[in-house]
Each structure stands twice: as structure tokens, then as C-alpha cells.
């Protein structure tokens, strides 16, 4: 097909002809919902103006698939007082598809935990129908609500309207990015801390870094209530705050027996006992279970399978990991454990978290190279230097693979171990005297 074919037939009714989309049509074939179907729906049922925009958008997209070329170019579009938050998209083939020649995206921060009322969603849809294309994506990889398809002229108007109903732009470019937290304590019984409060506290405290991009590259926080990590914090965020507990898993032996009676011993052994990564669980002859809590690594597997019988302990808090990211210069990285456990309950605890987050971003701003994520900075300078700069004490729980870790060296290991034992003894002493 030549490019000209995308112009469609001459209109007979005054309405422009629908652009043929043979390539995009194929994307609707599979078993999964397709974005193409959604855009076609807007083309056929949206407001009069948006029908035109979507028709040209589909025409351009199909041409992209045909020619294997992306036809969007960037530019500078923003709203008053903000340096980021809008992704400008100008079409390079505006002469063929004039209605979608400006198709900017507004990145808007979602409420923590993605809690919306239907009224709010309707309001958002109305605003975008009026000022944008009607196309909204819930949610982008960083959690943003993506309001896609706005003209330069309407960008400020759309932002003002969204701002009026309580929403703010998220991050884009070399800046603190929009954050996300799992649905959390409001709906999930495994939640180990107040994710919503942690997210709002950390982000509000650093909002300047989001709205006025000044960092070497992006920085993301994510908050998951437990190790199921429903927002992929460990591998998609520079600083992951993940809920955990440090006392024993709670066991309801009656429910364990009911589970075994219903599913059978073999099933329980196959799906729970032998799936525990540290072999911490045993099933007794009387169909009760025992857990060696010292060996448990709080992976959540057994709790996920036996939701009624098992639950996280009472002494809850968070683990903090730094440096997770998708592939860049040094490949994909999972977060490195830097704080194995901290309580997150009192105002003071939340302030400590916010200060730590602030220090982390400051360290990143001062030490990262251009276009380098903090995981890569740590990889470049070494974990000991990072820990020293952040004034974080070395802890054996940070070491995943002792023989390959760059900071467990035989010459200073004894010294670090002695320091750790001394700290633990002090903590134990403090706890005893506090009681
Ligand atoms: Fe084993 Fe994970 Fe259950 Fe701990 S939480 S006992 S490591 S399966």
C-alpha cells in the first residue's frame, strides 16, 4: 500500500471517509482487548471533533505499521509554572492527517492506591472529551493517568480543569517521576503499612523535583504493602518501599486443618511445604503446620496459598531497596536491599522515611552521571561508597550472594561483623530497657 492510500475515499456525505487500517485491524485478532478497538470506538462514537481526530490518528498509525516508521516528533509544550508533565507530540505527516497533527499527552498523578469514585472518573472523561481527544490510559508504567491527544492551545485549559478537580501533573524527563502504591490497607489484608500515607508524604516533600526537572535522569519511588509487590517496586523503581514483618507468621491451626481436609495432604505438601524457598515449613501428622520463622524470608508464598490459615505477623514495617530498573547500560537490575527493616507507624517513622527519600534524591542529583539511574551509579562507584555516603550501616541482610558481593571482603569482614553484632546488642539492650 502506498502512503496515498491512507487518505481514504472522497467523502460523499460531508463527513471525511474512514481511513483504511489493514495493519491495525490485525491487532484486533488476538484474544486480548486491543487499543485499536478502543480508538475505533472513539472514532465512531466520540464527539464530532474527536471522531475526526481519531480517524486521522488511526490513519497515521496504520501508515507507521506499513512503513515501519514513527511519525511523532517532540517539541516544547508545558503549562504555567511547570517544566515537565506534558509529553509533546507533533505529527511529521500533518499534511496527510491534519486533525491529529498535535497529539500531546498530559501525565497526571493518580490518587495513591488508585482509589477513584465513579463521579471523579466521569468528571475526568468529560474534561478530556471537552479539551482533548477522549483517549485516556489508566495507568502508564509509572502509574500516571495518561490523557492522550491534546492540542497545544488546549493543554493549559485541560490542565486547569483537571487541577480544579484536585489533580496535578506527574513527572516527565530527567525528574522525579510519578509514584504509585498498591491498593493497600484499604482493600488488602496482607498490607503491612500505610502505603497511601507513605507515598503522599514522600512525593509531596519532593514535588519541586517533579515539576521542575533538574536531575541527571529519572528517579522513581514505588510503595508495595507486602512482598507480593503488586506495583513491581523491586524491579521498576529506584527506591522501593515494601511491607514486611519481623515476628512470626500468624497461624490459625484450625484453618490449616480445614485446608488440608479440603485439598488433601499431597496438595498441601506440593503447593505449600515444598514450594517454600527456604524449606521453612513442615506439615505435622495431625495436619497442623510448623514454620521455622528464623529461616522464613517473608516471600508471601505460603500466605498466598493459605490465605485463611496464615497471615503476616504483628510486628510490621518496611524493607527499602534501591536501584531497580529496566534495561539501560548495565542491563536489568533488581533493587538492592539497603534497609532490611524499619518501622513505619508513627509520625516520626514517616518523617524518617521522607528524610531518607530526600537524601537519596540528593545523592542521586550530586553523583549520578547524565542519563544514569541510581542503580547504575551504585554499580559504577560500588555499594560500600554508596552506603558510606548515605551513612547506612552495613548489614548481613543486604548480602544476597556473599561470594560475589563486592563489599564482603575477607580483610574487613570481621570488622563489619563485629560492628553489626555490637549494634544488635545495643538495639536489644534499648528494647529491654524500654520495656
Ligand atoms: Fe516460606 Fe515464604 Fe512462607 Fe516464609 S513466607 S515460610 S519463606 S513460603
Short mmCIF file of C-alpha atoms and ligand atoms in Angstrom, two decimals:
data_model
loop_
_atom_site.label_atom_id
_atom_site.label_comp_id
_atom_site.label_asym_id
_atom_site.label_seq_id
_atom_site.Cartn_x
_atom_site.Cartn_y
_atom_site.Cartn_z
CA UNK A 1 0.00 0.00 0.00
CA UNK A 2 1.29 3.45 -0.87
CA UNK A 3 1.04 6.35 1.58
CA UNK A 4 -1.60 7.95 -0.61
CA UNK A 5 -3.94 5.04 0.05
CA UNK A 6 -4.28 6.23 3.62
CA UNK A 7 -6.06 9.35 2.53
CA UNK A 8 -9.29 7.34 2.21
CA UNK A 9 -12.05 7.82 -0.34
CA UNK A 10 -13.66 11.14 -1.16
CA UNK A 11 -16.42 11.98 1.30
CA UNK A 12 -19.93 11.73 -0.07
CA UNK A 13 -21.92 12.97 2.92
CA UNK A 14 -19.71 15.85 4.04
CA UNK A 15 -18.09 13.55 6.61
CA UNK A 16 -14.47 12.56 5.83
CA UNK A 17 -14.05 8.99 4.72
CA UNK A 18 -12.69 6.50 7.20
CA UNK A 19 -9.03 5.75 6.64
CA UNK A 20 -8.43 2.08 5.85
CA UNK A 21 -6.47 0.35 8.64
CA UNK A 22 -5.48 -3.11 7.33
CA UNK A 23 -2.45 -3.41 9.64
CA UNK A 24 -4.16 -2.16 12.76
CA UNK A 25 -7.11 -4.49 12.10
CA UNK A 26 -4.79 -7.44 12.60
CA UNK A 27 -4.04 -6.24 16.12
CA UNK A 28 -7.68 -6.88 16.99
CA UNK A 29 -7.42 -10.57 16.05
CA UNK A 30 -5.90 -11.97 19.25
CA UNK A 31 -7.70 -12.95 22.44
CA UNK A 32 -6.80 -9.77 24.33
CA UNK A 33 -8.57 -6.41 24.28
CA UNK A 34 -6.92 -4.18 21.71
CA UNK A 35 -6.17 -0.47 21.93
CA UNK A 36 -7.20 -0.31 18.27
CA UNK A 37 -10.76 -1.31 19.18
CA UNK A 38 -10.84 1.47 21.77
CA UNK A 39 -9.62 4.11 19.34
CA UNK A 40 -12.10 2.93 16.70
CA UNK A 41 -14.89 3.25 19.26
CA UNK A 42 -13.92 6.88 19.83
CA UNK A 43 -13.71 7.39 16.07
CA UNK A 44 -17.26 6.06 15.63
CA UNK A 45 -18.95 7.25 18.82
CA UNK A 46 -16.90 10.14 20.23
CA UNK A 47 -17.77 13.82 19.96
CA UNK A 48 -17.81 15.18 16.42
CA UNK A 49 -14.37 16.74 16.73
CA UNK A 50 -12.85 13.68 18.37
CA UNK A 51 -14.19 11.42 15.63
CA UNK A 52 -12.12 13.42 13.14
CA UNK A 53 -9.02 13.34 15.36
CA UNK A 54 -9.26 9.58 15.91
CA UNK A 55 -9.78 8.90 12.23
CA UNK A 56 -6.59 10.72 11.32
CA UNK A 57 -4.75 9.15 14.26
CA UNK A 58 -5.67 5.67 13.01
CA UNK A 59 -4.59 6.67 9.50
CA UNK A 60 -1.19 7.81 10.73
CA UNK A 61 -0.72 4.75 12.94
CA UNK A 62 -1.52 2.40 10.10
CA UNK A 63 0.96 4.23 7.91
CA UNK A 64 3.55 3.73 10.67
CA UNK A 65 2.98 -0.01 10.59
CA UNK A 66 3.15 0.00 6.80
CA UNK A 67 6.41 1.95 6.59
CA UNK A 68 7.88 0.89 9.93
CA UNK A 69 8.42 4.49 10.87
CA UNK A 70 7.30 6.54 13.85
CA UNK A 71 5.91 9.87 12.70
CA UNK A 72 5.83 11.74 16.00
CA UNK A 73 8.40 14.35 16.86
CA UNK A 74 8.87 16.18 20.16
CA UNK A 75 8.92 19.87 20.93
CA UNK A 76 8.28 22.11 23.89
CA UNK A 77 4.80 22.26 25.39
CA UNK A 78 4.10 22.97 29.03
CA UNK A 79 1.72 24.73 31.36
CA UNK A 80 2.42 27.76 33.55
CA UNK A 81 4.79 27.09 36.42
CA UNK A 82 5.74 23.58 35.30
CA UNK A 83 8.81 22.32 33.49
CA UNK A 84 7.50 18.81 32.85
CA UNK A 85 4.40 16.68 32.89
CA UNK A 86 3.39 17.19 29.27
CA UNK A 87 4.76 14.92 26.54
CA UNK A 88 4.66 16.92 23.31
CA UNK A 89 3.82 15.04 20.12
CA UNK A 90 3.75 16.77 16.75
CA UNK A 91 3.00 14.80 13.62
CA UNK A 92 5.57 14.69 10.83
CA UNK A 93 2.84 13.80 8.37
CA UNK A 94 0.40 16.52 9.34
CA UNK A 95 -0.30 17.28 5.69
CA UNK A 96 -1.88 13.84 5.30
CA UNK A 97 -3.52 13.67 8.72
CA UNK A 98 -4.19 17.27 9.79
CA UNK A 99 -6.75 16.55 12.52
CA UNK A 100 -4.23 14.72 14.72
CA UNK A 101 -1.25 16.94 13.92
CA UNK A 102 -0.84 17.87 17.61
CA UNK A 103 -1.38 14.95 19.94
CA UNK A 104 0.23 15.83 23.29
CA UNK A 105 -0.08 13.71 26.42
CA UNK A 106 -0.76 15.10 29.87
CA UNK A 107 0.73 12.88 32.58
CA UNK A 108 -1.41 13.22 35.66
CA UNK A 109 -0.68 11.79 39.10
CA UNK A 110 -3.19 9.16 40.22
CA UNK A 111 -4.54 9.00 43.74
CA UNK A 112 -2.40 6.68 45.90
CA UNK A 113 -3.75 3.15 45.71
CA UNK A 114 -5.73 4.08 42.58
CA UNK A 115 -8.87 4.86 44.54
CA UNK A 116 -11.43 6.72 42.42
CA UNK A 117 -15.09 7.41 42.72
CA UNK A 118 -17.21 6.92 39.61
CA UNK A 119 -18.09 10.63 39.78
CA UNK A 120 -14.45 11.52 39.57
CA UNK A 121 -13.89 9.21 36.61
CA UNK A 122 -16.88 10.74 34.81
CA UNK A 123 -15.53 14.22 35.53
CA UNK A 124 -12.16 13.28 34.07
CA UNK A 125 -13.77 11.76 30.99
CA UNK A 126 -15.89 14.91 30.48
CA UNK A 127 -12.86 17.18 30.80
CA UNK A 128 -10.92 15.16 28.29
CA UNK A 129 -13.86 14.94 25.92
CA UNK A 130 -14.05 18.74 26.01
CA UNK A 131 -10.36 19.67 25.84
CA UNK A 132 -8.67 16.55 24.46
CA UNK A 133 -9.29 13.57 22.23
CA UNK A 134 -11.27 11.49 24.73
CA UNK A 135 -8.49 8.89 24.85
CA UNK A 136 -7.30 8.13 28.41
CA UNK A 137 -4.99 5.33 29.56
CA UNK A 138 -5.20 4.07 33.15
CA UNK A 139 -2.29 3.82 34.02
CA UNK A 140 1.18 4.24 32.48
CA UNK A 141 4.18 2.27 33.77
CA UNK A 142 4.91 4.87 36.46
CA UNK A 143 1.27 4.99 37.46
CA UNK A 144 0.32 8.16 35.60
CA UNK A 145 -3.11 8.68 34.18
CA UNK A 146 -2.26 9.34 30.55
CA UNK A 147 -4.55 11.89 28.96
CA UNK A 148 -3.58 11.40 25.34
CA UNK A 149 -4.27 13.66 22.39
CA UNK A 150 -4.39 17.35 23.15
CA UNK A 151 -3.64 20.38 21.00
CA UNK A 152 -1.09 22.94 22.15
CA UNK A 153 -3.85 25.50 22.55
CA UNK A 154 -5.96 23.26 24.79
CA UNK A 155 -3.14 21.97 27.03
CA UNK A 156 -3.42 24.77 29.58
CA UNK A 157 -7.22 24.60 29.58
CA UNK A 158 -7.20 20.84 30.17
CA UNK A 159 -4.65 21.16 32.95
CA UNK A 160 -6.64 23.93 34.66
CA UNK A 161 -9.80 21.84 34.56
CA UNK A 162 -8.03 18.76 35.95
CA UNK A 163 -6.34 20.87 38.59
CA UNK A 164 -9.71 22.23 39.64
CA UNK A 165 -10.96 18.74 40.50
CA UNK A 166 -7.84 18.14 42.60
CA UNK A 167 -5.32 16.59 40.23
CA UNK A 168 -1.75 17.57 39.48
CA UNK A 169 0.71 16.82 36.71
CA UNK A 170 3.16 13.98 37.18
CA UNK A 171 6.79 13.69 36.19
CA UNK A 172 8.44 13.52 32.78
CA UNK A 173 12.01 13.97 31.60
CA UNK A 174 15.03 13.94 33.95
CA UNK A 175 12.98 14.39 37.08
CA UNK A 176 11.31 12.70 39.97
CA UNK A 177 8.62 10.61 38.31
CA UNK A 178 5.05 9.96 39.29
CA UNK A 179 4.84 7.42 42.05
CA UNK A 180 2.44 4.56 42.66
CA UNK A 181 1.32 2.45 45.56
CA UNK A 182 -0.69 -0.76 45.62
CA UNK A 183 -4.35 -0.73 46.62
CA UNK A 184 -3.06 -1.41 50.10
CA UNK A 185 -4.65 -1.46 53.51
CA UNK A 186 -8.00 -0.21 52.19
CA UNK A 187 -8.69 -3.45 50.33
CA UNK A 188 -5.92 -5.94 51.08
CA UNK A 189 -5.47 -7.90 54.30
CA UNK A 190 -1.76 -8.54 53.63
CA UNK A 191 -0.83 -4.86 53.73
CA UNK A 192 1.95 -4.19 56.25
CA UNK A 193 1.96 -0.36 56.32
CA UNK A 194 0.01 2.69 55.25
CA UNK A 195 1.15 2.87 51.62
CA UNK A 196 -1.01 5.87 50.75
CA UNK A 197 0.43 7.97 53.55
CA UNK A 198 4.00 6.96 52.72
CA UNK A 199 3.52 7.83 49.04
CA UNK A 200 1.93 11.22 49.65
CA UNK A 201 4.47 12.13 52.30
CA UNK A 202 7.49 11.30 50.16
CA UNK A 203 6.15 12.80 46.92
CA UNK A 204 4.71 15.99 48.42
CA UNK A 205 8.00 16.59 50.14
CA UNK A 206 9.89 16.35 46.83
CA UNK A 207 7.33 17.89 44.49
CA UNK A 208 9.75 20.52 43.17
CA UNK A 209 11.93 17.75 41.75
CA UNK A 210 8.93 16.50 39.80
CA UNK A 211 7.62 19.74 38.40
CA UNK A 212 10.97 21.33 37.58
CA UNK A 213 13.20 18.65 36.04
CA UNK A 214 16.75 19.12 37.35
CA UNK A 215 18.04 15.60 37.99
CA UNK A 216 20.61 13.68 35.90
CA UNK A 217 17.84 11.27 34.87
CA UNK A 218 14.56 9.83 36.12
CA UNK A 219 14.01 8.75 39.72
CA UNK A 220 11.06 6.62 40.78
CA UNK A 221 9.57 5.66 44.13
CA UNK A 222 7.09 2.83 44.48
CA UNK A 223 5.25 1.50 47.51
CA UNK A 224 4.04 -2.08 47.91
CA UNK A 225 2.24 -3.22 51.02
CA UNK A 226 3.82 -6.69 51.10
CA UNK A 227 6.32 -8.85 49.28
CA UNK A 228 3.73 -9.76 46.63
CA UNK A 229 4.82 -6.36 45.34
CA UNK A 230 1.72 -5.58 43.27
CA UNK A 231 3.25 -2.38 41.84
CA UNK A 232 6.52 -4.08 40.77
CA UNK A 233 8.50 -1.82 43.06
CA UNK A 234 11.54 -4.08 43.33
CA UNK A 235 12.38 -4.00 39.64
CA UNK A 236 10.66 -0.85 38.42
CA UNK A 237 11.67 1.76 40.95
CA UNK A 238 14.84 3.45 42.11
CA UNK A 239 13.67 3.32 45.70
CA UNK A 240 11.23 0.56 46.60
CA UNK A 241 9.38 0.58 49.92
CA UNK A 242 7.96 -2.89 50.52
CA UNK A 243 5.95 -4.02 53.51
CA UNK A 244 7.16 -6.91 55.66
CA UNK A 245 7.16 -8.12 59.29
CA UNK A 246 9.82 -9.33 61.68
CA UNK A 247 7.98 -11.52 64.18
CA UNK A 248 6.39 -14.88 63.42
CA UNK A 249 3.83 -15.66 60.72
CA UNK A 250 0.43 -15.99 62.36
CA UNK A 251 -1.02 -19.50 62.06
CA UNK A 252 -4.63 -20.47 62.59
CA UNK A 253 -4.21 -24.23 63.01
CA UNK A 254 -7.95 -24.91 62.74
CA UNK A 255 -8.00 -23.27 59.32
CA UNK A 256 -4.86 -25.22 58.38
CA UNK A 257 -6.69 -28.45 59.20
CA UNK A 258 -9.71 -27.33 57.18
CA UNK A 259 -7.43 -26.52 54.25
CA UNK A 260 -5.74 -29.94 54.43
CA UNK A 261 -9.10 -31.70 54.81
CA UNK A 262 -10.46 -29.91 51.74
CA UNK A 263 -7.39 -30.09 49.49
CA UNK A 264 -5.56 -33.16 50.81
CA UNK A 265 -2.11 -33.66 52.32
CA UNK A 266 -0.40 -34.22 48.99
CA UNK A 267 -1.77 -30.99 47.57
CA UNK A 268 -0.72 -29.07 50.67
CA UNK A 269 2.78 -30.54 50.56
CA UNK A 270 3.12 -29.92 46.82
CA UNK A 271 1.82 -26.35 46.82
CA UNK A 272 2.93 -25.02 50.18
CA UNK A 273 5.54 -27.09 52.02
CA UNK A 274 7.79 -27.93 49.10
CA UNK A 275 7.31 -24.52 47.44
CA UNK A 276 8.74 -22.61 50.39
CA UNK A 277 12.06 -21.26 49.04
CA UNK A 278 13.86 -21.84 52.33
CA UNK A 279 12.15 -25.11 53.32
CA UNK A 280 10.88 -23.45 56.48
CA UNK A 281 7.53 -25.24 56.63
CA UNK A 282 6.65 -28.73 57.77
CA UNK A 283 3.28 -30.46 57.85
CA UNK A 284 2.66 -32.47 61.01
CA UNK A 285 0.90 -35.83 61.19
CA UNK A 286 -2.14 -34.17 62.78
CA UNK A 287 -2.49 -31.81 59.77
CA UNK A 288 -1.16 -28.75 61.58
CA UNK A 289 1.90 -26.92 60.27
CA UNK A 290 5.05 -25.59 61.79
CA UNK A 291 7.12 -22.72 60.44
CA UNK A 292 10.75 -22.15 61.27
CA UNK A 293 10.45 -18.36 61.33
CA UNK A 294 14.21 -17.80 61.50
CA UNK A 295 14.53 -19.40 58.08
CA UNK A 296 11.47 -17.67 56.59
CA UNK A 297 12.38 -14.94 54.11
CA UNK A 298 8.86 -13.39 54.10
CA UNK A 299 8.27 -14.23 50.44
CA UNK A 300 4.45 -14.44 50.93
CA UNK A 301 4.05 -17.70 49.02
CA UNK A 302 2.52 -19.82 51.80
CA UNK A 303 0.28 -16.93 52.88
CA UNK A 304 -0.98 -16.50 49.32
CA UNK A 305 -1.95 -20.17 49.12
CA UNK A 306 -3.46 -20.49 52.60
CA UNK A 307 -4.99 -17.05 52.98
CA UNK A 308 -7.33 -18.04 55.79
CA UNK A 309 -4.82 -20.09 57.76
CA UNK A 310 -1.72 -17.89 57.54
CA UNK A 311 -1.13 -14.17 57.77
CA UNK A 312 1.76 -11.72 58.27
CA UNK A 313 2.97 -11.19 61.84
CA UNK A 314 2.02 -8.25 64.05
CA UNK A 315 5.40 -6.51 64.17
CA UNK A 316 5.06 -4.92 60.74
CA UNK A 317 7.25 -2.44 58.92
CA UNK A 318 9.04 -1.99 55.60
CA UNK A 319 12.16 -3.06 53.73
CA UNK A 320 13.80 -0.50 51.47
CA UNK A 321 15.57 -1.44 48.26
CA UNK A 322 17.44 0.86 45.92
CA UNK A 323 18.41 0.72 42.28
CA UNK A 324 15.79 -1.37 40.46
CA UNK A 325 15.19 -0.53 36.79
CA UNK A 326 14.56 -1.98 33.36
CA UNK A 327 17.41 -2.35 30.92
CA UNK A 328 19.76 0.52 30.32
CA UNK A 329 23.53 0.49 30.24
CA UNK A 330 24.13 -2.35 32.69
CA UNK A 331 21.02 -4.42 31.93
CA UNK A 332 18.01 -5.02 34.14
CA UNK A 333 18.58 -4.54 37.85
CA UNK A 334 16.58 -5.62 40.88
CA UNK A 335 16.67 -3.30 43.87
CA UNK A 336 19.47 -3.80 46.39
CA UNK A 337 18.36 -4.22 49.99
CA UNK A 338 19.64 -1.21 51.93
CA UNK A 339 17.26 -1.09 54.90
CA UNK A 340 16.22 -4.64 55.81
CA UNK A 341 13.57 -3.46 58.27
CA UNK A 342 12.23 -0.21 59.62
CA UNK A 343 9.02 0.53 61.48
CA UNK A 344 6.57 2.80 59.69
CA UNK A 345 3.76 3.63 62.08
CA UNK A 346 4.33 6.88 63.96
CA UNK A 347 4.67 10.42 62.62
CA UNK A 348 8.35 10.17 63.46
CA UNK A 349 8.72 6.98 61.37
CA UNK A 350 7.15 8.66 58.35
CA UNK A 351 9.42 11.68 58.79
CA UNK A 352 12.43 9.33 58.84
CA UNK A 353 11.27 7.80 55.57
CA UNK A 354 10.81 11.22 53.98
CA UNK A 355 14.27 12.31 55.08
CA UNK A 356 15.79 9.13 53.71
CA UNK A 357 13.97 9.69 50.40
CA UNK A 358 15.22 13.27 50.27
CA UNK A 359 18.81 12.18 50.98
CA UNK A 360 18.57 9.52 48.31
CA UNK A 361 17.43 12.01 45.66
CA UNK A 362 20.14 14.46 46.78
CA UNK A 363 22.79 11.76 46.49
CA UNK A 364 21.48 10.93 43.02
CA UNK A 365 21.48 14.58 41.94
CA UNK A 366 25.06 15.08 43.16
CA UNK A 367 26.66 11.84 42.00
CA UNK A 368 24.89 10.31 39.01
CA UNK A 369 26.15 10.91 35.51
CA UNK A 370 23.86 12.25 32.82
CA UNK A 371 21.31 9.61 31.79
CA UNK A 372 22.28 7.26 34.58
CA UNK A 373 19.86 5.65 37.04
CA UNK A 374 20.86 5.31 40.69
CA UNK A 375 21.31 1.52 40.29
CA UNK A 376 23.92 2.22 37.65
CA UNK A 377 25.60 4.83 39.84
CA UNK A 378 25.89 2.24 42.62
CA UNK A 379 27.20 -0.27 40.11
CA UNK A 380 29.83 2.27 38.99
CA UNK A 381 31.02 3.52 42.37
CA UNK A 382 30.42 0.33 44.38
CA UNK A 383 27.97 -0.37 47.15
CA UNK A 384 30.38 0.45 50.01
CA UNK A 385 30.83 4.01 48.72
CA UNK A 386 27.07 4.42 48.38
CA UNK A 387 26.38 3.12 51.89
CA UNK A 388 29.08 5.35 53.31
CA UNK A 389 27.72 8.42 51.54
CA UNK A 390 24.21 7.66 52.76
CA UNK A 391 25.51 6.87 56.25
CA UNK A 392 23.79 3.48 56.22
CA UNK A 393 25.42 0.74 58.30
CA UNK A 394 26.36 -2.47 56.56
CA UNK A 395 24.01 -5.31 57.45
CA UNK A 396 24.36 -9.00 56.50
CA UNK A 397 20.74 -8.93 55.28
CA UNK A 398 21.90 -6.78 52.37
CA UNK A 399 24.04 -9.62 51.02
CA UNK A 400 22.27 -11.86 48.54
CA UNK A 401 25.36 -13.70 47.30
CA UNK A 402 28.26 -13.42 49.78
CA UNK A 403 30.88 -14.81 47.43
CA UNK A 404 30.10 -12.34 44.66
CA UNK A 405 29.27 -9.25 46.66
CA UNK A 406 31.81 -6.51 46.21
CA UNK A 407 31.71 -5.31 49.78
CA UNK A 408 32.08 -8.55 51.73
CA UNK A 409 35.85 -8.77 51.66
CA UNK A 410 37.84 -11.04 53.92
CA UNK A 411 40.04 -8.20 55.14
CA UNK A 412 37.25 -6.10 56.60
CA UNK A 413 34.53 -8.69 57.10
CA UNK A 414 35.42 -9.41 60.73
CA UNK A 415 35.40 -5.72 61.49
CA UNK A 416 31.97 -5.19 59.86
CA UNK A 417 30.57 -8.28 61.55
CA UNK A 418 31.79 -7.05 64.94
CA UNK A 419 30.12 -3.68 64.33
CA UNK A 420 26.86 -5.37 63.37
CA UNK A 421 26.83 -7.59 66.47
CA UNK A 422 27.54 -4.55 68.62
CA UNK A 423 24.62 -2.66 67.02
CA UNK A 424 22.27 -5.59 67.51
CA UNK A 425 23.32 -5.92 71.14
CA UNK A 426 22.68 -2.22 71.65
CA UNK A 427 19.24 -2.44 69.99
CA UNK A 428 18.35 -5.42 72.16
CA UNK A 429 19.54 -3.51 75.25
CA UNK A 430 17.46 -0.48 74.27
CA UNK A 431 14.38 -2.61 73.73
CA UNK A 432 14.80 -4.34 77.08
CA UNK A 433 15.28 -1.08 78.95
CA UNK A 434 12.34 0.47 77.09
CA UNK A 435 10.13 -2.34 78.31
FE1 LIG B 1 8.49 -19.95 53.33
FE2 LIG B 1 7.87 -17.69 52.05
FE3 LIG B 1 6.10 -18.79 53.77
FE4 LIG B 1 8.34 -17.64 54.69
S1 LIG B 1 6.64 -16.60 53.63
S2 LIG B 1 7.51 -19.65 55.32
S3 LIG B 1 9.83 -18.15 53.07
S4 LIG B 1 6.84 -19.68 51.82
#
